[in-house]
């Protein structure tokens, strides 16, 4: 995978009526000062800049003394030439991504910028080449689908860079003033902007202090999230707006569709993170998949299942392909914890090495399976199907009813479904059949929880209480399921140890302890379930 750098930055532009050539005057209290005072201040800034080894940049105030900035080191001026790429429909720009090929500067090459949070992006860098590197194309695939990114805008910039240093000479941030000319076909625009980017592990409070200092000099945070967005807007091709996650009205259909859009967006956003193998990314993508599947099942009175069932089936496939890797992660964490709990005299043989070898073999296989699913045509067809479902939703008559009337019926149905499965499991004797029944009850608890959480914006406290009740049952049954999976793995580890002439004693001890844990959890279930039932019934009455 290409190199990645986390960028925490803030862009600024000069306020209306203020030139960026250094000829503007102060505003607010400063506007009352005489021209002589202003000139004296400017000369003082120039002298301070000379002390810091650089000339003061016209229009950009001296930041010495702001938020621990003790000195400024001039890095000179660089000419940059960047071509930005996107699909004809601006799929990347619509989601805040930018893809460019840039020459000039220290980091010439291909850059893909992925939004993390406001003002924070991950920049993935690949060496300069004529064609788009496959790694970067894959990271953009959930947005570009089958459309190859093509040249869109050319930006040529003259960048003046300065390092902002503390008293020890440690880099706090970089200050860049960019004079930019953008060309899109025959349309062109130009502007100057100022950018402050924190150094690694920099304090975001510095950006706040710089923002205050800049405001005094007529610089304000830019409205545009990126140079590309500004160039597109200025040349008459603003990035398309995605529908928001707020319901369009108070109907049940609008509420459900807004929730589905939110989960669709979460699924797509996690795709690059899974490909980059970021921590918890597979889990978060699977959560979005499960929430989509659950919502489509819960709201069959609102959305025609003839259209949604095929989508649910494909979501189930994708969840299973990703699940192997996530299940391995969870199981490894559990087994490590169980080994750590054992007294040293019960850890016989090279058990940690055995576990490490076992995981390495599984990880390679499950990781390959997950990435292959994301690279498949079947996955792209699924994303297209979800988009189509949201673009032209197969609404049923109940969709036009108020959310406050229709959603409680769906929540009650999912809770009754959970109750049936818990009762069925409790009626069985301990053993494999009961383990399977408890697993089905766990999935029902998760669906009831997701439905209640999704309905909370419309139904308020009653839905939140049901979600909490369902989660308590889900958590216990989840622990039970982890134990069942762990016992299966421990049998395999014991067999592998025996085949390698190692002691299998420790794996047998852990297996017995897991059996005991499962028995205790099954013993607790009736009380946990009764409490959840009371909680849910009380919430429903209010």
PDB file of N, CA, C and O in Angstrom, residues 429-476:
ATOM      1  N   UNK A 429     -32.474 -28.128  26.289  1.00  0.00           N
ATOM      2  CA  UNK A 429     -31.399 -28.504  27.201  1.00  0.00           C
ATOM      3  C   UNK A 429     -30.076 -27.966  26.666  1.00  0.00           C
ATOM      4  O   UNK A 429     -29.928 -27.702  25.470  1.00  0.00           O
ATOM      5  N   UNK A 430     -29.095 -27.811  27.555  1.00  0.00           N
ATOM      6  CA  UNK A 430     -27.773 -27.347  27.129  1.00  0.00           C
ATOM      7  C   UNK A 430     -27.185 -28.310  26.118  1.00  0.00           C
ATOM      8  O   UNK A 430     -27.361 -29.520  26.203  1.00  0.00           O
ATOM      9  N   UNK A 431     -26.489 -27.731  25.134  1.00  0.00           N
ATOM     10  CA  UNK A 431     -25.884 -28.547  24.092  1.00  0.00           C
ATOM     11  C   UNK A 431     -25.835 -27.779  22.792  1.00  0.00           C
ATOM     12  O   UNK A 431     -26.126 -26.578  22.737  1.00  0.00           O
ATOM     13  N   UNK A 432     -25.474 -28.469  21.737  1.00  0.00           N
ATOM     14  CA  UNK A 432     -25.285 -27.800  20.450  1.00  0.00           C
ATOM     15  C   UNK A 432     -26.573 -27.186  19.923  1.00  0.00           C
ATOM     16  O   UNK A 432     -26.553 -26.094  19.348  1.00  0.00           O
ATOM     17  N   UNK A 433     -27.704 -27.878  20.106  1.00  0.00           N
ATOM     18  CA  UNK A 433     -28.964 -27.334  19.610  1.00  0.00           C
ATOM     19  C   UNK A 433     -29.313 -26.032  20.325  1.00  0.00           C
ATOM     20  O   UNK A 433     -29.766 -25.061  19.706  1.00  0.00           O
ATOM     21  N   UNK A 434     -29.083 -26.028  21.632  1.00  0.00           N
ATOM     22  CA  UNK A 434     -29.364 -24.798  22.380  1.00  0.00           C
ATOM     23  C   UNK A 434     -28.383 -23.694  21.981  1.00  0.00           C
ATOM     24  O   UNK A 434     -28.766 -22.526  21.894  1.00  0.00           O
ATOM     25  N   UNK A 435     -27.125 -24.043  21.748  1.00  0.00           N
ATOM     26  CA  UNK A 435     -26.144 -23.049  21.305  1.00  0.00           C
ATOM     27  C   UNK A 435     -26.610 -22.377  20.013  1.00  0.00           C
ATOM     28  O   UNK A 435     -26.508 -21.151  19.864  1.00  0.00           O
ATOM     29  N   UNK A 436     -27.127 -23.186  19.067  1.00  0.00           N
ATOM     30  CA  UNK A 436     -27.609 -22.619  17.809  1.00  0.00           C
ATOM     31  C   UNK A 436     -28.827 -21.722  18.046  1.00  0.00           C
ATOM     32  O   UNK A 436     -28.957 -20.647  17.433  1.00  0.00           O
ATOM     33  N   UNK A 437     -29.714 -22.145  18.935  1.00  0.00           N
ATOM     34  CA  UNK A 437     -30.913 -21.352  19.224  1.00  0.00           C
ATOM     35  C   UNK A 437     -30.547 -20.034  19.899  1.00  0.00           C
ATOM     36  O   UNK A 437     -31.146 -18.983  19.614  1.00  0.00           O
ATOM     37  N   UNK A 438     -29.567 -20.065  20.776  1.00  0.00           N
ATOM     38  CA  UNK A 438     -29.123 -18.831  21.431  1.00  0.00           C
ATOM     39  C   UNK A 438     -28.463 -17.886  20.440  1.00  0.00           C
ATOM     40  O   UNK A 438     -28.580 -16.661  20.562  1.00  0.00           O
ATOM     41  N   UNK A 439     -27.792 -18.462  19.459  1.00  0.00           N
ATOM     42  CA  UNK A 439     -27.187 -17.627  18.414  1.00  0.00           C
ATOM     43  C   UNK A 439     -28.273 -16.927  17.599  1.00  0.00           C
ATOM     44  O   UNK A 439     -28.147 -15.735  17.254  1.00  0.00           O
ATOM     45  N   UNK A 440     -29.358 -17.642  17.286  1.00  0.00           N
ATOM     46  CA  UNK A 440     -30.471 -17.018  16.569  1.00  0.00           C
ATOM     47  C   UNK A 440     -31.121 -15.930  17.422  1.00  0.00           C
ATOM     48  O   UNK A 440     -31.525 -14.881  16.902  1.00  0.00           O
ATOM     49  N   UNK A 441     -31.227 -16.180  18.723  1.00  0.00           N
ATOM     50  CA  UNK A 441     -31.779 -15.158  19.623  1.00  0.00           C
ATOM     51  C   UNK A 441     -30.876 -13.927  19.657  1.00  0.00           C
ATOM     52  O   UNK A 441     -31.353 -12.787  19.722  1.00  0.00           O
ATOM     53  N   UNK A 442     -29.574 -14.144  19.620  1.00  0.00           N
ATOM     54  CA  UNK A 442     -28.629 -13.020  19.599  1.00  0.00           C
ATOM     55  C   UNK A 442     -28.844 -12.154  18.362  1.00  0.00           C
ATOM     56  O   UNK A 442     -28.850 -10.916  18.444  1.00  0.00           O
ATOM     57  N   UNK A 443     -29.001 -12.781  17.204  1.00  0.00           N
ATOM     58  CA  UNK A 443     -29.230 -12.020  15.983  1.00  0.00           C
ATOM     59  C   UNK A 443     -30.557 -11.256  16.048  1.00  0.00           C
ATOM     60  O   UNK A 443     -30.660 -10.117  15.574  1.00  0.00           O
ATOM     61  N   UNK A 444     -31.556 -11.855  16.661  1.00  0.00           N
ATOM     62  CA  UNK A 444     -32.836 -11.168  16.818  1.00  0.00           C
ATOM     63  C   UNK A 444     -32.711  -9.985  17.768  1.00  0.00           C
ATOM     64  O   UNK A 444     -33.338  -8.933  17.559  1.00  0.00           O
ATOM     65  N   UNK A 445     -31.909 -10.138  18.823  1.00  0.00           N
ATOM     66  CA  UNK A 445     -31.686  -9.030  19.764  1.00  0.00           C
ATOM     67  C   UNK A 445     -30.983  -7.872  19.063  1.00  0.00           C
ATOM     68  O   UNK A 445     -31.301  -6.694  19.293  1.00  0.00           O
ATOM     69  N   UNK A 446     -30.038  -8.210  18.206  1.00  0.00           N
ATOM     70  CA  UNK A 446     -29.321  -7.166  17.474  1.00  0.00           C
ATOM     71  C   UNK A 446     -30.272  -6.416  16.544  1.00  0.00           C
ATOM     72  O   UNK A 446     -30.232  -5.183  16.445  1.00  0.00           O
ATOM     73  N   UNK A 447     -31.144  -7.149  15.880  1.00  0.00           N
ATOM     74  CA  UNK A 447     -32.105  -6.502  14.975  1.00  0.00           C
ATOM     75  C   UNK A 447     -33.068  -5.606  15.758  1.00  0.00           C
ATOM     76  O   UNK A 447     -33.368  -4.480  15.325  1.00  0.00           O
ATOM     77  N   UNK A 448     -33.548  -6.084  16.899  1.00  0.00           N
ATOM     78  CA  UNK A 448     -34.446  -5.270  17.722  1.00  0.00           C
ATOM     79  C   UNK A 448     -33.740  -4.016  18.222  1.00  0.00           C
ATOM     80  O   UNK A 448     -34.340  -2.931  18.298  1.00  0.00           O
ATOM     81  N   UNK A 449     -32.473  -4.157  18.559  1.00  0.00           N
ATOM     82  CA  UNK A 449     -31.702  -2.998  19.016  1.00  0.00           C
ATOM     83  C   UNK A 449     -31.504  -1.987  17.890  1.00  0.00           C
ATOM     84  O   UNK A 449     -31.730  -0.791  18.071  1.00  0.00           O
ATOM     85  N   UNK A 450     -31.095  -2.472  16.717  1.00  0.00           N
ATOM     86  CA  UNK A 450     -30.873  -1.564  15.591  1.00  0.00           C
ATOM     87  C   UNK A 450     -32.157  -0.825  15.223  1.00  0.00           C
ATOM     88  O   UNK A 450     -32.147   0.370  14.917  1.00  0.00           O
ATOM     89  N   UNK A 451     -33.277  -1.551  15.227  1.00  0.00           N
ATOM     90  CA  UNK A 451     -34.549  -0.923  14.873  1.00  0.00           C
ATOM     91  C   UNK A 451     -34.900   0.190  15.852  1.00  0.00           C
ATOM     92  O   UNK A 451     -35.361   1.269  15.454  1.00  0.00           O
ATOM     93  N   UNK A 452     -34.676  -0.062  17.134  1.00  0.00           N
ATOM     94  CA  UNK A 452     -34.991   0.937  18.151  1.00  0.00           C
ATOM     95  C   UNK A 452     -34.053   2.132  18.052  1.00  0.00           C
ATOM     96  O   UNK A 452     -34.488   3.283  18.182  1.00  0.00           O
ATOM     97  N   UNK A 453     -32.768   1.880  17.834  1.00  0.00           N
ATOM     98  CA  UNK A 453     -31.818   2.993  17.697  1.00  0.00           C
ATOM     99  C   UNK A 453     -32.163   3.850  16.486  1.00  0.00           C
ATOM    100  O   UNK A 453     -32.069   5.092  16.529  1.00  0.00           O
ATOM    101  N   UNK A 454     -32.564   3.216  15.389  1.00  0.00           N
ATOM    102  CA  UNK A 454     -32.912   3.966  14.186  1.00  0.00           C
ATOM    103  C   UNK A 454     -34.173   4.794  14.388  1.00  0.00           C
ATOM    104  O   UNK A 454     -34.320   5.879  13.810  1.00  0.00           O
ATOM    105  N   UNK A 455     -35.086   4.295  15.220  1.00  0.00           N
ATOM    106  CA  UNK A 455     -36.353   4.999  15.447  1.00  0.00           C
ATOM    107  C   UNK A 455     -36.249   6.078  16.511  1.00  0.00           C
ATOM    108  O   UNK A 455     -37.171   6.892  16.650  1.00  0.00           O
ATOM    109  N   UNK A 456     -35.165   6.103  17.260  1.00  0.00           N
ATOM    110  CA  UNK A 456     -35.040   7.042  18.386  1.00  0.00           C
ATOM    111  C   UNK A 456     -35.232   8.508  17.982  1.00  0.00           C
ATOM    112  O   UNK A 456     -35.879   9.251  18.733  1.00  0.00           O
ATOM    113  N   UNK A 457     -34.719   8.977  16.832  1.00  0.00           N
ATOM    114  CA  UNK A 457     -34.960  10.380  16.484  1.00  0.00           C
ATOM    115  C   UNK A 457     -36.440  10.732  16.366  1.00  0.00           C
ATOM    116  O   UNK A 457     -36.822  11.871  16.621  1.00  0.00           O
ATOM    117  N   UNK A 458     -37.260   9.756  15.981  1.00  0.00           N
ATOM    118  CA  UNK A 458     -38.695  10.012  15.831  1.00  0.00           C
ATOM    119  C   UNK A 458     -39.481   9.697  17.097  1.00  0.00           C
ATOM    120  O   UNK A 458     -40.448  10.385  17.423  1.00  0.00           O
ATOM    121  N   UNK A 459     -39.069   8.665  17.830  1.00  0.00           N
ATOM    122  CA  UNK A 459     -39.861   8.190  18.966  1.00  0.00           C
ATOM    123  C   UNK A 459     -39.298   8.585  20.321  1.00  0.00           C
ATOM    124  O   UNK A 459     -39.984   8.441  21.337  1.00  0.00           O
ATOM    125  N   UNK A 460     -38.047   9.034  20.369  1.00  0.00           N
ATOM    126  CA  UNK A 460     -37.490   9.546  21.609  1.00  0.00           C
ATOM    127  C   UNK A 460     -37.166   8.485  22.639  1.00  0.00           C
ATOM    128  O   UNK A 460     -36.673   7.393  22.309  1.00  0.00           O
ATOM    129  N   UNK A 461     -37.500   8.772  23.907  1.00  0.00           N
ATOM    130  CA  UNK A 461     -37.070   7.954  25.041  1.00  0.00           C
ATOM    131  C   UNK A 461     -37.559   6.510  24.953  1.00  0.00           C
ATOM    132  O   UNK A 461     -36.832   5.580  25.311  1.00  0.00           O
ATOM    133  N   UNK A 462     -38.772   6.302  24.486  1.00  0.00           N
ATOM    134  CA  UNK A 462     -39.304   4.934  24.430  1.00  0.00           C
ATOM    135  C   UNK A 462     -38.429   4.042  23.556  1.00  0.00           C
ATOM    136  O   UNK A 462     -38.133   2.897  23.918  1.00  0.00           O
ATOM    137  N   UNK A 463     -38.007   4.561  22.401  1.00  0.00           N
ATOM    138  CA  UNK A 463     -37.149   3.781  21.512  1.00  0.00           C
ATOM    139  C   UNK A 463     -35.773   3.575  22.126  1.00  0.00           C
ATOM    140  O   UNK A 463     -35.189   2.489  22.015  1.00  0.00           O
ATOM    141  N   UNK A 464     -35.255   4.607  22.782  1.00  0.00           N
ATOM    142  CA  UNK A 464     -33.928   4.463  23.401  1.00  0.00           C
ATOM    143  C   UNK A 464     -33.941   3.420  24.505  1.00  0.00           C
ATOM    144  O   UNK A 464     -32.979   2.658  24.666  1.00  0.00           O
ATOM    145  N   UNK A 465     -35.029   3.352  25.259  1.00  0.00           N
ATOM    146  CA  UNK A 465     -35.125   2.353  26.329  1.00  0.00           C
ATOM    147  C   UNK A 465     -35.211   0.945  25.749  1.00  0.00           C
ATOM    148  O   UNK A 465     -34.628   0.000  26.291  1.00  0.00           O
ATOM    149  N   UNK A 466     -35.956   0.784  24.648  1.00  0.00           N
ATOM    150  CA  UNK A 466     -36.009  -0.534  24.028  1.00  0.00           C
ATOM    151  C   UNK A 466     -34.633  -0.923  23.491  1.00  0.00           C
ATOM    152  O   UNK A 466     -34.224  -2.086  23.594  1.00  0.00           O
ATOM    153  N   UNK A 467     -33.921   0.048  22.916  1.00  0.00           N
ATOM    154  CA  UNK A 467     -32.578  -0.244  22.411  1.00  0.00           C
ATOM    155  C   UNK A 467     -31.677  -0.709  23.550  1.00  0.00           C
ATOM    156  O   UNK A 467     -30.898  -1.664  23.388  1.00  0.00           O
ATOM    157  N   UNK A 468     -31.780  -0.056  24.683  1.00  0.00           N
ATOM    158  CA  UNK A 468     -30.950  -0.426  25.830  1.00  0.00           C
ATOM    159  C   UNK A 468     -31.306  -1.817  26.337  1.00  0.00           C
ATOM    160  O   UNK A 468     -30.419  -2.615  26.684  1.00  0.00           O
ATOM    161  N   UNK A 469     -32.605  -2.110  26.378  1.00  0.00           N
ATOM    162  CA  UNK A 469     -33.033  -3.435  26.828  1.00  0.00           C
ATOM    163  C   UNK A 469     -32.534  -4.518  25.882  1.00  0.00           C
ATOM    164  O   UNK A 469     -32.034  -5.571  26.311  1.00  0.00           O
ATOM    165  N   UNK A 470     -32.670  -4.275  24.578  1.00  0.00           N
ATOM    166  CA  UNK A 470     -32.210  -5.263  23.601  1.00  0.00           C
ATOM    167  C   UNK A 470     -30.702  -5.446  23.669  1.00  0.00           C
ATOM    168  O   UNK A 470     -30.184  -6.562  23.526  1.00  0.00           O
ATOM    169  N   UNK A 471     -29.982  -4.358  23.910  1.00  0.00           N
ATOM    170  CA  UNK A 471     -28.524  -4.448  23.971  1.00  0.00           C
ATOM    171  C   UNK A 471     -28.063  -5.301  25.143  1.00  0.00           C
ATOM    172  O   UNK A 471     -27.070  -6.033  25.041  1.00  0.00           O
ATOM    173  N   UNK A 472     -28.772  -5.228  26.264  1.00  0.00           N
ATOM    174  CA  UNK A 472     -28.371  -6.037  27.428  1.00  0.00           C
ATOM    175  C   UNK A 472     -28.479  -7.522  27.117  1.00  0.00           C
ATOM    176  O   UNK A 472     -27.624  -8.326  27.526  1.00  0.00           O
ATOM    177  N   UNK A 473     -29.522  -7.897  26.380  1.00  0.00           N
ATOM    178  CA  UNK A 473     -29.680  -9.300  25.987  1.00  0.00           C
ATOM    179  C   UNK A 473     -28.636  -9.669  24.943  1.00  0.00           C
ATOM    180  O   UNK A 473     -28.014 -10.739  25.002  1.00  0.00           O
ATOM    181  N   UNK A 474     -28.444  -8.791  23.982  1.00  0.00           N
ATOM    182  CA  UNK A 474     -27.465  -9.042  22.922  1.00  0.00           C
ATOM    183  C   UNK A 474     -26.065  -9.229  23.504  1.00  0.00           C
ATOM    184  O   UNK A 474     -25.308 -10.106  23.052  1.00  0.00           O
ATOM    185  N   UNK A 475     -25.708  -8.428  24.485  1.00  0.00           N
ATOM    186  CA  UNK A 475     -24.356  -8.507  25.058  1.00  0.00           C
ATOM    187  C   UNK A 475     -24.123  -9.860  25.714  1.00  0.00           C
ATOM    188  O   UNK A 475     -23.076 -10.495  25.516  1.00  0.00           O
ATOM    189  N   UNK A 476     -25.103 -10.321  26.500  1.00  0.00           N
ATOM    190  CA  UNK A 476     -24.938 -11.624  27.150  1.00  0.00           C
ATOM    191  C   UNK A 476     -24.861 -12.738  26.111  1.00  0.00           C
ATOM    192  O   UNK A 476     -23.995 -13.621  26.180  1.00  0.00           O
TER     193      UNK A 476
END
